[in-house]
mmCIF file of C-alpha atoms in Angstrom:
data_model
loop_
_atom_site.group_PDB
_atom_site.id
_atom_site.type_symbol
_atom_site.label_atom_id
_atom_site.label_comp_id
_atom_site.label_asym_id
_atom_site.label_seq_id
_atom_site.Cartn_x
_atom_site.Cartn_y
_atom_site.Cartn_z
ATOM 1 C CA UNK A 1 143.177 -61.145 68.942
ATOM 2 C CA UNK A 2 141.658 -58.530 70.267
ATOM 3 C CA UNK A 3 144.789 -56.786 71.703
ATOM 4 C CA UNK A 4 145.995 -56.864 68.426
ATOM 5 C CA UNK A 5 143.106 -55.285 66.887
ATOM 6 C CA UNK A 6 143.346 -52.822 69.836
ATOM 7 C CA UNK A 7 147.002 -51.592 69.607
ATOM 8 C CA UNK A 8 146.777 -51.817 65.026
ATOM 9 C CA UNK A 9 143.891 -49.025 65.703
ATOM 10 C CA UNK A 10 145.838 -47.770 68.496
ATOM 11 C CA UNK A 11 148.969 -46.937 65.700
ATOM 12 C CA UNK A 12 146.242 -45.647 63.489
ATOM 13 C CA UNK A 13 144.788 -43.193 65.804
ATOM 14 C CA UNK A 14 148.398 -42.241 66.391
ATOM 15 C CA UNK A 15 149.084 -41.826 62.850
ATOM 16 C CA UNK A 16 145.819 -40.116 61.719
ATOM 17 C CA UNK A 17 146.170 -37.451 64.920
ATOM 18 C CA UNK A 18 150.259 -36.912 63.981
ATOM 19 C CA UNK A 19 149.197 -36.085 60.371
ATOM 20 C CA UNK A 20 146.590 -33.872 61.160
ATOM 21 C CA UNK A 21 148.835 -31.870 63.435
ATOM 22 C CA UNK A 22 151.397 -31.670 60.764
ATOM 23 C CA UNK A 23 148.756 -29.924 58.480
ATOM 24 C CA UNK A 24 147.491 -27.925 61.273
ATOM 25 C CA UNK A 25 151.002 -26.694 61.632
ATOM 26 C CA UNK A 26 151.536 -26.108 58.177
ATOM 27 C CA UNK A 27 148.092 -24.815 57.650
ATOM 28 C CA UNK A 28 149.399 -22.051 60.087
ATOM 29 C CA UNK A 29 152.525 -20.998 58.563
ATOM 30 C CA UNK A 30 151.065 -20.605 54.988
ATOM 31 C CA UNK A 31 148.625 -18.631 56.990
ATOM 32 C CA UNK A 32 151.021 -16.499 59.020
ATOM 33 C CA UNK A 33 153.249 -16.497 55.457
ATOM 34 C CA UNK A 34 149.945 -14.459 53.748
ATOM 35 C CA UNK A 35 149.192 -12.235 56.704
ATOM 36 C CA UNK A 36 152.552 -10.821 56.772
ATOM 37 C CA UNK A 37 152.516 -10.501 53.374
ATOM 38 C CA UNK A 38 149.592 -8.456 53.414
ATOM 39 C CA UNK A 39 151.001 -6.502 56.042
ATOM 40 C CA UNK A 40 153.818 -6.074 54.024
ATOM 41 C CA UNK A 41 151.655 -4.761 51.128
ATOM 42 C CA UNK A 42 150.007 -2.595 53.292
ATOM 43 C CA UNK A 43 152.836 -1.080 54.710
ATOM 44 C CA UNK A 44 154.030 -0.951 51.011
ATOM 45 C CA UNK A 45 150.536 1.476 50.129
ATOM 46 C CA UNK A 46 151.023 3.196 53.168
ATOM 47 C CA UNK A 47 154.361 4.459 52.615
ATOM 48 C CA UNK A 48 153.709 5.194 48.609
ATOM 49 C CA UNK A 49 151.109 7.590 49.964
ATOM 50 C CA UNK A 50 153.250 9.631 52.566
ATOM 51 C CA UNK A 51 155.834 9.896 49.776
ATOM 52 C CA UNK A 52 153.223 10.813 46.942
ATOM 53 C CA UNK A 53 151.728 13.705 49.182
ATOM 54 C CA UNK A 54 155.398 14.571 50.317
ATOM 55 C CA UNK A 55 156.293 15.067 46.636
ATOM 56 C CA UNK A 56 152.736 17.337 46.217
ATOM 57 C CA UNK A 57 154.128 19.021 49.314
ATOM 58 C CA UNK A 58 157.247 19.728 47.507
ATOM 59 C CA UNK A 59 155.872 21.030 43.914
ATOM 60 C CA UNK A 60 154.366 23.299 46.081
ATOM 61 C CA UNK A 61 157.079 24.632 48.575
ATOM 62 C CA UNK A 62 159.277 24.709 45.192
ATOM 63 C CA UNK A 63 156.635 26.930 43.746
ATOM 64 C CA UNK A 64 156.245 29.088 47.161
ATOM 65 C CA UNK A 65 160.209 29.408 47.237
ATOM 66 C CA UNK A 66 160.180 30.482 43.759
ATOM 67 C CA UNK A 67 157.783 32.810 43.833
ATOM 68 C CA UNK A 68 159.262 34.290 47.417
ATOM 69 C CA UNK A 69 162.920 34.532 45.897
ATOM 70 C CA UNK A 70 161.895 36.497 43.167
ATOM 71 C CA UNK A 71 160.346 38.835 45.121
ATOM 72 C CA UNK A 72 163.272 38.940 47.904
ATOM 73 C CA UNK A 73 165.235 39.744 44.627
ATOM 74 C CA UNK A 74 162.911 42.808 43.528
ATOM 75 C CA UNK A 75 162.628 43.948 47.248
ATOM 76 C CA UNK A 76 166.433 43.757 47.583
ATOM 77 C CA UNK A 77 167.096 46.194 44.265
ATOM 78 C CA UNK A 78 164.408 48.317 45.277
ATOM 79 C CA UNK A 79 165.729 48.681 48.699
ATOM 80 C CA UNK A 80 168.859 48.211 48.582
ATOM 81 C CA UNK A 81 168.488 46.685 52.312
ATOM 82 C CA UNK A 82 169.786 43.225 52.938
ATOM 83 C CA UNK A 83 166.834 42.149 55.449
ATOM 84 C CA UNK A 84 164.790 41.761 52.018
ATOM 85 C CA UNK A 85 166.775 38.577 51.467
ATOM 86 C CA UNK A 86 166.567 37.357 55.170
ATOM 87 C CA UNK A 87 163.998 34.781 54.389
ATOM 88 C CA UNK A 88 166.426 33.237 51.579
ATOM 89 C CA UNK A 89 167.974 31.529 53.915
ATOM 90 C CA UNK A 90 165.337 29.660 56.038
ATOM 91 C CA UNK A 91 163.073 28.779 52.909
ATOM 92 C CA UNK A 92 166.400 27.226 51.213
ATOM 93 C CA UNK A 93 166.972 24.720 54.235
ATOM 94 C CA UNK A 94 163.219 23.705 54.208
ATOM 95 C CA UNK A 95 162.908 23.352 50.398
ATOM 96 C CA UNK A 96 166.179 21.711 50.245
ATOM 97 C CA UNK A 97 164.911 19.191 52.975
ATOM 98 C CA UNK A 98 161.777 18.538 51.568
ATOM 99 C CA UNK A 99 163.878 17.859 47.977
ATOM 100 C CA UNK A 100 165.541 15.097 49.915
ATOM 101 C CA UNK A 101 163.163 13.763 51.380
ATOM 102 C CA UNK A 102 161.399 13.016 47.949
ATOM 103 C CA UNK A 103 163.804 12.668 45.548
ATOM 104 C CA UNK A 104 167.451 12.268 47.322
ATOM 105 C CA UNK A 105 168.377 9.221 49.558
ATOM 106 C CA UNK A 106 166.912 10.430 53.114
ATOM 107 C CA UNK A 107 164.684 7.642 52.666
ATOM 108 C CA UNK A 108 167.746 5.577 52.745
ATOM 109 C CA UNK A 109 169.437 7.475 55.426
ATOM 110 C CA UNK A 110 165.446 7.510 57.196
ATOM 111 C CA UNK A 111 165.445 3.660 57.200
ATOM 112 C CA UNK A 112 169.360 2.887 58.099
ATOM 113 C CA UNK A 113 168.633 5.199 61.596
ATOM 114 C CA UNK A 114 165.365 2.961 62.318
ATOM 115 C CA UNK A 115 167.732 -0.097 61.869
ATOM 116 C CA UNK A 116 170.508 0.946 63.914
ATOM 117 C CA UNK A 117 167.840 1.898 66.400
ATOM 118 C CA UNK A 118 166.363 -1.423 66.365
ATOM 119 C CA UNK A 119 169.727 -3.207 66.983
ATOM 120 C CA UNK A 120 171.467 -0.952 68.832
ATOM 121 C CA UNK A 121 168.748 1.304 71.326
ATOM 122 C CA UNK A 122 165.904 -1.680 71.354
ATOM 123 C CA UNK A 123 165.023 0.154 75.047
ATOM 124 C CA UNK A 124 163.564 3.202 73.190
ATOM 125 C CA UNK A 125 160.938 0.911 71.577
ATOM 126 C CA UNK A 126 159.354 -0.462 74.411
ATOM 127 C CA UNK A 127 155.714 -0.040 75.123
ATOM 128 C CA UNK A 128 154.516 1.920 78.579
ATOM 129 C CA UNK A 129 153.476 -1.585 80.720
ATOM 130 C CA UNK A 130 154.563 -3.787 78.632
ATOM 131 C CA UNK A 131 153.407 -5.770 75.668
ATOM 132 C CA UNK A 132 149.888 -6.234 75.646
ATOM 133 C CA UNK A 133 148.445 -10.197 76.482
ATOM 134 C CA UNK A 134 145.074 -11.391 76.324
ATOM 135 C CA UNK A 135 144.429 -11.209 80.456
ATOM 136 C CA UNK A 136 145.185 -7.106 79.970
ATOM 137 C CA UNK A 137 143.060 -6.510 77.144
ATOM 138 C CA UNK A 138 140.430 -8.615 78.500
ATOM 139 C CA UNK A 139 140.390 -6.711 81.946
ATOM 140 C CA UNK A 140 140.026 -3.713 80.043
ATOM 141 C CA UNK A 141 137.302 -4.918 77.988
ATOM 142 C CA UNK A 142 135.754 -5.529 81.545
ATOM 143 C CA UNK A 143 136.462 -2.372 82.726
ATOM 144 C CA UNK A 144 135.105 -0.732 80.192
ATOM 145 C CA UNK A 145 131.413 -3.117 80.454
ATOM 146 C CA UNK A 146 131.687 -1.836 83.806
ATOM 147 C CA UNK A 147 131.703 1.528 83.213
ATOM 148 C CA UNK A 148 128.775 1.785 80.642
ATOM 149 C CA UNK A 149 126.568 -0.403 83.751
#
């Protein structure tokens, strides 16, 4: 009877510790499911600003260019010498870049490039020494202790 009673607690045991694993497990992929979404978002806010203060960038390079051709313009009838419109040129390229870059599809063309990269030249990513594991970040936590001794 009491082998029995032994092996029915026995399957119990077994039972209770196989459920709690399987909510342990999924316990940790709701969690990992929320911290990449966060990441996500904050990637998300991240990129909205560099974009935002691109476009600020660009209102004022447009305004810069503006001003600059009209006075290449003046300088030109005035002078009647074509190095008065040399700058044209270069401020066109950058203001026509930046323009792009906030309002055209370089973002598109930014992103396909980091893909192809990704698939295609994964040996460009790789960290100097390798990935970083507990046992290197710990000896450098030690190292630094050391140092401050």
């Amino acid at each position: 009877m009491g082998a029995i009673l032994g092996s029915a607690m026995k399957e119990t045991m077994e039972e209770n510790l196989k459920k709690s694993q399987e909510f342990m497990l999924e316990s940790q992929k709701m969690q990992l499911g929320r911290q990449l979404q966060m990441q996500n978002a904050m990637r998300e806010r991240q990129m909205s600003m560099q974009l935002a203060g691109a476009r600020e960038m660009f209102y004022w390079l447009a305004s810069f260019y503006g001003i600059a051709t009209v006075g290449m313009l003046v300088g030109f009838k005035r002078s009647k010498s074509p190095a008065a419109l040399v700058p044209f040129l270069p401020l066109t390229f950058i203001v026509a870049y930046q323009a792009d870059y906030v309002y055209g599809t370089k973002m598109n063309r930014i992103r396909d490039e980091a893909e192809n990269i990704m698939k295609e030249e994964r040996s460009f990513l790789e960290l100097p020494c390798g990935m970083p594991n507990f046992q290197s970040i710990e000896e450098a936590r030690l190292n630094t202790e050391n140092r401050r001794s």
